[in-house]
Structures are given as structure tokens and as C-alpha cells.
CSV table of C-alpha atoms in Angstrom, one decimal:
chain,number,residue,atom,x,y,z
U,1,UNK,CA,96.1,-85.9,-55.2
U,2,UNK,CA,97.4,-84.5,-52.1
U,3,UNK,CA,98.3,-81.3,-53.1
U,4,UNK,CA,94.3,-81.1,-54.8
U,5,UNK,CA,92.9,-81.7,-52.0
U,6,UNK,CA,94.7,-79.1,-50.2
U,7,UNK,CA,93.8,-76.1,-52.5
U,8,UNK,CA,90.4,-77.1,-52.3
U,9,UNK,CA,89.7,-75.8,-49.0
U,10,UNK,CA,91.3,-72.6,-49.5
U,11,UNK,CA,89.4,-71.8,-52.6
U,12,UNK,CA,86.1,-72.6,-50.6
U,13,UNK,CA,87.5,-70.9,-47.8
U,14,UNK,CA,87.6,-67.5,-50.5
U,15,UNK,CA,84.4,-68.2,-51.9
U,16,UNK,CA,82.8,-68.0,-48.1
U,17,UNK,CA,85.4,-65.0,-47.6
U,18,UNK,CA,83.7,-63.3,-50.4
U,19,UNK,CA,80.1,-63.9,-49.6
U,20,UNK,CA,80.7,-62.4,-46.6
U,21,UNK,CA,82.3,-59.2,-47.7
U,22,UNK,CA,79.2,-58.8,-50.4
U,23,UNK,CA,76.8,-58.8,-47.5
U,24,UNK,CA,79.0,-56.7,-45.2
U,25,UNK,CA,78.7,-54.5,-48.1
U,26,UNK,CA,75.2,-54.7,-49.0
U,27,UNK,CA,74.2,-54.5,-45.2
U,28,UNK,CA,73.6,-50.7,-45.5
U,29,UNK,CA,71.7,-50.4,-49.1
U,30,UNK,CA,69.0,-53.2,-47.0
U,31,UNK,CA,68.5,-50.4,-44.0
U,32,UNK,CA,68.0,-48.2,-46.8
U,33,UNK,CA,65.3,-49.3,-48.1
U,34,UNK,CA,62.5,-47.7,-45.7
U,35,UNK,CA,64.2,-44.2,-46.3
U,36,UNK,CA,60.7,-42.6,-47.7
U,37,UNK,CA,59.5,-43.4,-44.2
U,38,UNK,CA,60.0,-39.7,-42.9
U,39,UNK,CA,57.7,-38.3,-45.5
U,40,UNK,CA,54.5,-39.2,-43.2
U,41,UNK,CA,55.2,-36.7,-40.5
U,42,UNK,CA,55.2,-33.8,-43.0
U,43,UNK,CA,52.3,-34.9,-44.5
U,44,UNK,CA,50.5,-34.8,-41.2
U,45,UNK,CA,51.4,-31.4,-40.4
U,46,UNK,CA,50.2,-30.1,-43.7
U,47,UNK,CA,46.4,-31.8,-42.5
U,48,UNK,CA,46.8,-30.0,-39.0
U,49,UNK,CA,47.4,-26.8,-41.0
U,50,UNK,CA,44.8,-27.1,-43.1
U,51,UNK,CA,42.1,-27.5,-40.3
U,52,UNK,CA,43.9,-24.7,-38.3
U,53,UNK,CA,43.2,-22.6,-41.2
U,54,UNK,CA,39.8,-24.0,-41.6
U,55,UNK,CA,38.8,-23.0,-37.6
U,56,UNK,CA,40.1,-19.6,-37.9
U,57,UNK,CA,38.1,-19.0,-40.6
U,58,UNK,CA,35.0,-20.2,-39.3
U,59,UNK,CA,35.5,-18.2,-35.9
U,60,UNK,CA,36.2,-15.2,-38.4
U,61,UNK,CA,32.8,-15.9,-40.0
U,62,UNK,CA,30.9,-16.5,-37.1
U,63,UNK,CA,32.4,-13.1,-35.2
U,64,UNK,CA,31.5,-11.7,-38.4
U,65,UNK,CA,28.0,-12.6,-38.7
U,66,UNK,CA,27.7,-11.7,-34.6
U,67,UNK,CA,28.8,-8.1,-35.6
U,68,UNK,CA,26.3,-7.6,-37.8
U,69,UNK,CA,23.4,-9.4,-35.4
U,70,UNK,CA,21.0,-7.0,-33.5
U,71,UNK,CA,20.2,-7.7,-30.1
U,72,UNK,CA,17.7,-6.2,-27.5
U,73,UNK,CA,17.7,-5.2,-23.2
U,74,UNK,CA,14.2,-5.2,-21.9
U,75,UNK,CA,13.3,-4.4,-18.4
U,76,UNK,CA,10.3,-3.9,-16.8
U,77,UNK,CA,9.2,-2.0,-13.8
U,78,UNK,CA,8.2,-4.6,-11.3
U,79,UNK,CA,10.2,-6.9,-12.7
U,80,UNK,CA,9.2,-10.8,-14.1
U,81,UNK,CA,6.6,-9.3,-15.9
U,82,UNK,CA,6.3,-11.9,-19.7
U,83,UNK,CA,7.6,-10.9,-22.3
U,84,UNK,CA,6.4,-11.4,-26.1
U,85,UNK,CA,8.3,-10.3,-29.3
U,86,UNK,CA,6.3,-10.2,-32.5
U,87,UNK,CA,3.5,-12.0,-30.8
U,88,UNK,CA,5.7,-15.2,-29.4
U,89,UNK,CA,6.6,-15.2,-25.9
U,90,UNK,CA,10.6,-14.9,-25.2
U,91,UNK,CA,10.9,-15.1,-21.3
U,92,UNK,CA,10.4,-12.7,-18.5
U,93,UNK,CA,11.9,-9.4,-17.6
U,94,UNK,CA,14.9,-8.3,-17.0
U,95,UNK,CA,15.7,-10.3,-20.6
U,96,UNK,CA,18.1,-10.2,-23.0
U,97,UNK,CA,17.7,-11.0,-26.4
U,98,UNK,CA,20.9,-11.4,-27.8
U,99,UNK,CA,19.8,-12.8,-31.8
U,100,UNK,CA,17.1,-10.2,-33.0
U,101,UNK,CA,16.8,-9.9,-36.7
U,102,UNK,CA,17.3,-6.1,-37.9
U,103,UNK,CA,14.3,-4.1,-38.1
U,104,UNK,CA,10.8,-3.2,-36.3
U,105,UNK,CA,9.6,-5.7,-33.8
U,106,UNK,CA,6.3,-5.2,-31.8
U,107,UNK,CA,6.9,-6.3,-27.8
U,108,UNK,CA,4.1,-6.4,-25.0
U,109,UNK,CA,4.5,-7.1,-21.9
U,110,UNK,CA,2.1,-8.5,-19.3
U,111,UNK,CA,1.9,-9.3,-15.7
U,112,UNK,CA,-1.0,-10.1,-13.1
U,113,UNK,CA,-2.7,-7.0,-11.4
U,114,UNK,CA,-0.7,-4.8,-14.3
U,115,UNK,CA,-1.9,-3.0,-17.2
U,116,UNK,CA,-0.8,-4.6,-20.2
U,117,UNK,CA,2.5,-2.7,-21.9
U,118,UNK,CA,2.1,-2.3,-25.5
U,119,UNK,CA,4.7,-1.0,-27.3
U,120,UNK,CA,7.3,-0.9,-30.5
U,121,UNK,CA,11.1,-0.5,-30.8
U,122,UNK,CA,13.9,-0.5,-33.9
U,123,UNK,CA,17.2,-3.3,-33.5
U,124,UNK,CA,19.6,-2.2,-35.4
U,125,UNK,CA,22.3,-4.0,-36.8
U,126,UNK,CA,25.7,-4.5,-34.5
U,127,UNK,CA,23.6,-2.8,-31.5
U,128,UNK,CA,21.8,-3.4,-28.6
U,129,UNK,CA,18.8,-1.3,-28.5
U,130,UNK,CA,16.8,-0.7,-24.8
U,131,UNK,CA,13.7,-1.3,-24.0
U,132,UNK,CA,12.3,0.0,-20.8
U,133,UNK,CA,8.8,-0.7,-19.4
U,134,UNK,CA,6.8,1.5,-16.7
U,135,UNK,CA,3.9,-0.2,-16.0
U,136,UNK,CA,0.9,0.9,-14.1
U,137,UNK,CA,-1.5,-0.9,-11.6
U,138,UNK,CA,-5.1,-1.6,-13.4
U,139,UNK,CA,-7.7,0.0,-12.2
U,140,UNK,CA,-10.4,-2.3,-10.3
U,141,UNK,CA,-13.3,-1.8,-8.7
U,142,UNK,CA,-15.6,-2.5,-5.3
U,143,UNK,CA,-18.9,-3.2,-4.9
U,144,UNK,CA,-20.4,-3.0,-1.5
U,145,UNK,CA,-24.3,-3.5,-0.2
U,146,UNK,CA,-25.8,-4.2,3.2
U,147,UNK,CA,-28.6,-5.2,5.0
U,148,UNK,CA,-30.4,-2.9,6.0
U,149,UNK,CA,-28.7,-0.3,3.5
U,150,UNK,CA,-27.5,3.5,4.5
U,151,UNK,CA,-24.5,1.8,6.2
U,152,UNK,CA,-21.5,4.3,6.4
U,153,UNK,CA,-18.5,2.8,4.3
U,154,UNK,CA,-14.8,3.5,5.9
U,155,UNK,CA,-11.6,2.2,3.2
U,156,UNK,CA,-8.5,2.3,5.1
U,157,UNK,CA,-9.8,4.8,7.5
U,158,UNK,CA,-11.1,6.8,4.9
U,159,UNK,CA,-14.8,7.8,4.7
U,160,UNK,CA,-16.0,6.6,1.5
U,161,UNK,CA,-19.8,7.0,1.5
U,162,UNK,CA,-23.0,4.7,2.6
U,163,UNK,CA,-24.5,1.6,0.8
U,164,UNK,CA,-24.9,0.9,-1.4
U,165,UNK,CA,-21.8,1.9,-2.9
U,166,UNK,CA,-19.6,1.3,-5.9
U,167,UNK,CA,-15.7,2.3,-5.3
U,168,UNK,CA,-13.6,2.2,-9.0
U,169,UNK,CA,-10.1,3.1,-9.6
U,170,UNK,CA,-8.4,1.0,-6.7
U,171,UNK,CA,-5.6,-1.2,-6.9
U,172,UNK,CA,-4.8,-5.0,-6.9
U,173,UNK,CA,-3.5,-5.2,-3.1
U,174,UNK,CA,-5.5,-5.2,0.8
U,175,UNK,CA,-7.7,-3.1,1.6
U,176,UNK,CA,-8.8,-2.1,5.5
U,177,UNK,CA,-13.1,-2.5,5.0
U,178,UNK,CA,-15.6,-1.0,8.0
U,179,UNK,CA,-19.0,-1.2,7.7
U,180,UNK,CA,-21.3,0.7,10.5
U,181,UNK,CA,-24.9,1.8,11.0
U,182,UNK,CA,-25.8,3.6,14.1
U,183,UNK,CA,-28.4,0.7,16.3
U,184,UNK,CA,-26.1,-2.0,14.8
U,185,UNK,CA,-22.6,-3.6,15.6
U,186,UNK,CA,-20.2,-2.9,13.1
U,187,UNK,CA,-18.3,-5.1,10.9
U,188,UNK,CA,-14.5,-5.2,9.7
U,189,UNK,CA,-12.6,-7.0,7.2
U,190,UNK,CA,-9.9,-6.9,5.2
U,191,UNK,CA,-10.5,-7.4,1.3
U,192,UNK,CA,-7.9,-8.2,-1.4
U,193,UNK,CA,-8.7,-7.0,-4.4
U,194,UNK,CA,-6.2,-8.6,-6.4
U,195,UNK,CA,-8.7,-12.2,-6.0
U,196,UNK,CA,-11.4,-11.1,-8.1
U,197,UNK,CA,-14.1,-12.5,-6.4
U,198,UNK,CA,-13.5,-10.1,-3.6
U,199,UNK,CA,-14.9,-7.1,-5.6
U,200,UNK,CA,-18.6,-7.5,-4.4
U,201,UNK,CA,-19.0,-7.5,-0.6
U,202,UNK,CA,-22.5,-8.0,0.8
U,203,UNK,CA,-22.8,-7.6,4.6
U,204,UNK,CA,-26.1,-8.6,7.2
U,205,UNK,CA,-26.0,-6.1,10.0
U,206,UNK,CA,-27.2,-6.6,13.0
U,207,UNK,CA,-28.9,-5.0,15.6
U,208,UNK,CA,-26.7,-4.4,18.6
U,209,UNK,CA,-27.0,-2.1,22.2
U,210,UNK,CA,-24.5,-0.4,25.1
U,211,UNK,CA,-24.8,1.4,27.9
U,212,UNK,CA,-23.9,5.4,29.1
U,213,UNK,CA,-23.4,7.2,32.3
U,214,UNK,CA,-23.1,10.5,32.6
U,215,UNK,CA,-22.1,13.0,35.6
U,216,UNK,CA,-21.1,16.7,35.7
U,217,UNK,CA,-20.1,18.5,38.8
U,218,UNK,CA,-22.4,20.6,39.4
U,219,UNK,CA,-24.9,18.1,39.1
U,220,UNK,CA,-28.7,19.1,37.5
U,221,UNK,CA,-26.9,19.9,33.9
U,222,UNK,CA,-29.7,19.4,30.9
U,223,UNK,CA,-28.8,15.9,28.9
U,224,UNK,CA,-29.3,16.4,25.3
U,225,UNK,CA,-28.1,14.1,22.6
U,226,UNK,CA,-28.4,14.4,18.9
U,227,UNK,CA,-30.8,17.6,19.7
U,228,UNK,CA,-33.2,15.4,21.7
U,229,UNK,CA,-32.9,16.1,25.5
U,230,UNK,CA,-32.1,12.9,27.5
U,231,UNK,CA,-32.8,14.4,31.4
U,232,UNK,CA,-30.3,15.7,33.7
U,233,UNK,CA,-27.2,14.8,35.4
U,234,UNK,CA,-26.4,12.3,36.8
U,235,UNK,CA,-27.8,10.0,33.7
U,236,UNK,CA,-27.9,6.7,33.4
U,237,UNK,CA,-29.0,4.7,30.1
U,238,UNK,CA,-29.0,0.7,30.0
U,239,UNK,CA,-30.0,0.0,26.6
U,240,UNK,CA,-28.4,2.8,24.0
U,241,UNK,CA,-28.4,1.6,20.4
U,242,UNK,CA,-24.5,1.5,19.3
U,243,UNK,CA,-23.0,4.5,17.0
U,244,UNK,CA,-22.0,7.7,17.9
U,245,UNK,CA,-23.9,10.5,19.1
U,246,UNK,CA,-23.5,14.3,19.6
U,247,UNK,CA,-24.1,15.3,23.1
U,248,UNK,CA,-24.1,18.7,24.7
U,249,UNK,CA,-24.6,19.5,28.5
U,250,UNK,CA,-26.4,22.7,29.4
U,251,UNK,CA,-26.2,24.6,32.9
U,252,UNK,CA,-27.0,27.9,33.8
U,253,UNK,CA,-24.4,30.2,34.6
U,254,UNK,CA,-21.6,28.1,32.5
U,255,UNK,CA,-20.6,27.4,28.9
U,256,UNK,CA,-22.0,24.6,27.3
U,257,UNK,CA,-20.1,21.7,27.1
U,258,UNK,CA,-20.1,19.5,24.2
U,259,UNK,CA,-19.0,16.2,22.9
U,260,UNK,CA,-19.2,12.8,21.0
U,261,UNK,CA,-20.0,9.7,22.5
U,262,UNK,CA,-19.2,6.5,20.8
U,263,UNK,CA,-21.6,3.5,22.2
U,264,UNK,CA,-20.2,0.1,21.5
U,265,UNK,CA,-21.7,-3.4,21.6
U,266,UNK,CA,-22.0,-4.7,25.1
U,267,UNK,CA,-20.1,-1.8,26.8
U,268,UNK,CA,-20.7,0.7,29.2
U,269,UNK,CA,-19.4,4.1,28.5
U,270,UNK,CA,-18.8,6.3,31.2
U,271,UNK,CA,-17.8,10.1,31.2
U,272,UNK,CA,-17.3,12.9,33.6
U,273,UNK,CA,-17.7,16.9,33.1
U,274,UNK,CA,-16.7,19.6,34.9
U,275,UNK,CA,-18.4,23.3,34.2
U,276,UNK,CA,-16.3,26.2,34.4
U,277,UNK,CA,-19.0,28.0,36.5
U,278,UNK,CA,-18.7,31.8,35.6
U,279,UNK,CA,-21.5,32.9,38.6
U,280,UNK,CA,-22.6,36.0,40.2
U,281,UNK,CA,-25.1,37.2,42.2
U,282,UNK,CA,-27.8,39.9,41.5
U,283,UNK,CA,-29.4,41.5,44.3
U,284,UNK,CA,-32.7,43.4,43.5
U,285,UNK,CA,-35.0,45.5,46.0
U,286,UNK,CA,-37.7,47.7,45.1
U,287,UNK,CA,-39.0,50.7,46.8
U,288,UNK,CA,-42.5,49.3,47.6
U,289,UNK,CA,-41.4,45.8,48.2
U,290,UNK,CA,-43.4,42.6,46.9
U,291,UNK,CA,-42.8,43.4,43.1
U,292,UNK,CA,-42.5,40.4,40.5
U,293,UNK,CA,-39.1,39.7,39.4
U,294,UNK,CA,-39.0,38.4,35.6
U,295,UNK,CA,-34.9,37.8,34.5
U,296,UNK,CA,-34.2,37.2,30.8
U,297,UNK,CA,-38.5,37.3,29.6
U,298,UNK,CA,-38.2,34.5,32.1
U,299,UNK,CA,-40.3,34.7,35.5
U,300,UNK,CA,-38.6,33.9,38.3
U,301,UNK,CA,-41.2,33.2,41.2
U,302,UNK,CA,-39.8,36.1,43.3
U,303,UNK,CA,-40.1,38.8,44.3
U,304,UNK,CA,-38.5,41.8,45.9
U,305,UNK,CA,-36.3,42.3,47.8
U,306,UNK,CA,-34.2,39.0,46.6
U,307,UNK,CA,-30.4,37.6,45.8
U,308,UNK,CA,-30.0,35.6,42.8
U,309,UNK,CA,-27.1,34.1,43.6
U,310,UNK,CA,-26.2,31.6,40.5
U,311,UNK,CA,-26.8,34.2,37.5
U,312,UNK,CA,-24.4,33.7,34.7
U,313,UNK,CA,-21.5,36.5,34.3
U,314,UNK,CA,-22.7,39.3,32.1
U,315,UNK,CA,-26.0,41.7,31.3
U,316,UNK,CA,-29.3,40.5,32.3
U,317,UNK,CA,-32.9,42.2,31.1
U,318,UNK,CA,-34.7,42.7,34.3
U,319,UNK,CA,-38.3,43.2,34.6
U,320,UNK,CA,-40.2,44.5,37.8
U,321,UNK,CA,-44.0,44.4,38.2
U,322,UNK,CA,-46.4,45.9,41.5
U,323,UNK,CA,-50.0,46.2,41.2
U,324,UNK,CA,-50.8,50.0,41.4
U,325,UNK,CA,-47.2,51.1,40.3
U,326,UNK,CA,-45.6,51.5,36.6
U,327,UNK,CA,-43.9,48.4,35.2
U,328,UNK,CA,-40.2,49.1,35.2
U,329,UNK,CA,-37.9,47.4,32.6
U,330,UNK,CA,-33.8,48.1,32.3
U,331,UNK,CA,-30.7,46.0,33.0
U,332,UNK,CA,-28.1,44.6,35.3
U,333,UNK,CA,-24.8,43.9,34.6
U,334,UNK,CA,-23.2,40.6,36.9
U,335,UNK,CA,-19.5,39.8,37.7
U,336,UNK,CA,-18.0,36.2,38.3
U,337,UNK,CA,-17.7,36.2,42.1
U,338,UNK,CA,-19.1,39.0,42.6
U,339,UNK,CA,-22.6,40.6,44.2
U,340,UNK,CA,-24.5,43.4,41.8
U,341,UNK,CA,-26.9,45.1,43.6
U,342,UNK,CA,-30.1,46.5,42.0
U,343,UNK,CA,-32.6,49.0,43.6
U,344,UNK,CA,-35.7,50.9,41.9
U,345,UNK,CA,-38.1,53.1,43.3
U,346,UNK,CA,-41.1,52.7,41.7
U,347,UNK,CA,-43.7,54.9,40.2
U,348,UNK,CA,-47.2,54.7,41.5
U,349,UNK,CA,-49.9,55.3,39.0
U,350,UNK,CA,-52.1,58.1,39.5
């Protein structure tokens, strides 16, 4: 019984020995089993490939299709003028059109106080095709009337004519408007004929006066202004109607002088001439003495023997009359600054 009991262990002892050996064994076939584990990363890779692939090919498709797009470069000169293609508008100038199907398109471009640009142009295919605009000012036009009319119009300094008056052909931008009328005070302003209702002015004139001195050395020099004679220097004038006025100053012996005198509202305008005397003197004795003296056709109110001693420099017709003696006519020739003398005997009648 002993000895039974004694084998028993050990045999129990080899039966655990064993079990222990079969799963020291099968240890490695159980890590084993998850060996097709691997296979995912390659499968992943193949699905990155194929979308690779996929990309490239759409780039290649889309460069493709760009290549064979049309596109078009349209400036304008001013620039940010609107711009319509085939009737629809696209944007303003300078504009780029990159997408333009192939072929004939029909482009205008417009812009305030510009002539509208009509015109046509050909994208072709992988190109960009130019499209240059010059545009040009439209033409407008202004009206201009005044009470009383016959008003003289001045554009920019320009003389333009009197009212009433229509002025075409100008251009959108300021304009410099004077309106004057001689008797009345004249009227600026400045007009901007890009606002249309600018283009009709209408202006009320009204009446307006000045004042005018005159002196001359010498003094006694005839006055005359706009060919009607005013008196003699020194001249003075209180109430002048405004506008401008031709004057010339007459004096015997000197050149005339002349000028253009501008009266203005309210002011006194005062001006000084000198004459560039060009004198002699004439001295004329007769043998009798006591004949008329007559200088120029014009008689004198002397007689011989006399010195005229402010003639003007040059020839004079001189006529000499005496009761009971023959008229005698001839001439005399007098210096600046200097004393001609003239003596005639005259003729008696028989």
C-alpha cells in the first residue's frame, strides 16, 4: 500500500510535467494567430495611390481645359469706365476676363461725361486677346440769354459772341462765364457743364454807373469818347454808365493820343496824358501891313505882322487878304523849336 501510494505522486507529478511542456510548446502557434494582421497597412497604401492618381489626373484635366480657355485684357482710357460683354455687364476697366468662350463677343463700354465705346473683338482659344478703349468727351452744349439781350458773352476769357447765344461742342468740366453790357454791371460765374441743368443760363442785368477824370499836360486838349466829344481837359464825369469806351485826346501842335477806358461799378477812374508837343512858331508880315491871316482854310483873327507861336511841326497853307491888294495864297514850312519867318509884298490892284 505503501509503495502505491508513493508512485502515485510521481505519475501526477508527469502528467502536470507534461501539460506544461504542451503549452510551453503551443505558446508560440497562440501568438501566431494574428499573423494576417500586417496585410492592412498595404491595403491602405494602395487607397492613397489610388487617390494620388485620381488628383493628378484631375489637375491634368483641369490645366488642360485652361489651355484651351480664351481669355480677354480690356482697358480704357480714363480708366473705371463699365464694362459689358455680349450685353451683360462684367466690371470696370482695367478688367480681366480670364473664362471667355472662343469666338466673337460684342463689348461697350460706358462712363459719365464719355461717349459711349462700341466695339467687337475675336478670343481665341489658349490666348489672351486685347482690348484697348480711347474714349472721347461728349459733346454738350450752352444756352445763354439775358435781360436786356445784346450782352457780350466771354468763355474762359474767350469772346464768344452776344445773347442770346447757343455754345455746342464743349466738354463735361468748369467753365469761366462773363456776361457784360455797356450801362450795366457785369456778372461772373463759373458753370459746370458736366450737371446738366447747368446748360441754360439766364442772367437779369442791371443798370450800374462810375466815375472818370481826365487831365493832360498841356491842359485845353479836346475830350472825345466813342466819337462823341466830351469837352476839354481837365474833365471830370460823376455819373458814366460802366463798359468800356474809346477815347482820343486832340491838341494842336501834338499827336493824338488815344486810349480805352474801362468804367466800373462804383469807381472812379482816373488817368493822366502827356502830349509830345512837336511846336513851332510862324512869323508872317506883309508889305502893307493889316492883311487877314487864314492858316489851314482856317481864319485866324489876325492879322499882319504876327507870330504864331504854337503851330504844329510841318507845312502850313497860308492865306493873306488886304482890301485894295491881290489875295496871295502859298505855304510855310515850321520846325519843332524853331521860328519860320514869312514875308510878302503884296500886289495892289490897279
Amino acid at each position: 500500500m505503501s509503495e502505491r501510494h508513493s508512485q502515485e505522486p510521481d505519475r501526477i507529478d508527469e502528467l502536470l510535467g507534461s501539460l506544461h511542456e504542451s503549452r510551453t510548446v503551443q505558446t508560440p502557434v497562440e501568438t501566431s494567430v494574428p499573423a494576417p494582421a500586417p496585410r492592412r497597412p498595404r491595403r491602405s497604401r494602395i487607397w492613397i495611390m489610388f487617390v494620388l492618381i485620381a488628383a493628378v489626373a484631375a489637375a491634368a484635366v483641369f490645366f488642360l481645359l485652361q489651355g484651351r480657355a480664351a481669355s480677354l485684357n480690356i482697358r480704357s482710357f480714363p480708366s473705371g469706365a463699365t464694362v459689358f460683354l455680349d450685353e451683360l455687364q462684367v466690371g470696370t476697366t482695367p478688367l480681366v476676363l480670364p473664362h471667355v468662350t472662343p469666338g466673337t463677343h460684342a463689348i461697350q463700354i460706358r462712363m459719365s461725361g464719355w461717349d459711349t465705346w462700341n466695339g467687337t473683338t475675336t478670343a481665341a482659344r489658349g490666348s489672351t486677346t486685347q482690348v484697348i478703349a480711347n474714349m472721347t468727351h461728349a459733346a454738350y452744349s450752352l444756352i445763354i440769354t439775358s435781360t436786356p439781350p445784346g450782352a457780350t458773352v466771354t468763355l474762359d476769357g474767350a469772346n464768344k459772341g452776344i445773347t442770346p447765344l447757343t455754345l455746342i461742342g464743349l466738354k463735361p468740366r468748369n467753365y469761366g462765364l462773363v456776361i457784360s453790357l455797356k450801362g450795366y454791371a457785369a456778372i461772373s460765374r463759373t458753370v459746370d457743364l458736366s450737371d446738366a441743368t447747368q446748360g441754360t443760363q439766364d442772367f437779369a442785368l442791371k443798370q450800374a454807373f462810375g466815375k472818370l477824370s481826365i487831365v493832360s499836360d498841356p491842359t485845353g486838349a479836346q475830350v472825345i469818347m466813342d466819337g462823341k466829344s466830351r469837352g476839354v481837359t481837365p474833365l471830370k464825369i460823376d455819373s458814366l454808365p460802366v463798359g468800356d469806351y474809346a477815347l482820343t485826346l486832340k491838341l494842336d501842335g501834338s499827336t493824338d493820343i488815344t486810349d480805352t477806358l474801362s468804367i466800373k461799378a462804383g469807381v472812379l477812374l482816373a488817368k493822366q496824358y502827356k502830349f509830345d508837343l512837336e511846336l513851332g512858331e510862324l512869323a508872317i508880315s506883309t508889305d502893307p501891313a493889316g492883311a487877314s491871316i487864314t492858316i489851314d482854310g482856317q481864319a485866324t483873327g489876325q492879322i499882319t505882322p504876327f507870330t504864331f507861336s504854337k503851330l504844329k511841326e510841318g507845312t502850313h497853307e497860308v492865306d493873306l487878304e488886304l482890301p485894295g491888294y491881290l489875295p496871295w495864297s502859298g505855304e510855310a514850312t515850321v520846325s519843332k523849336g524853331q521860328t519860320s519867318r514869312l514875308s510878302i509884298a503884296l500886289t495892289k490892284l490897279q
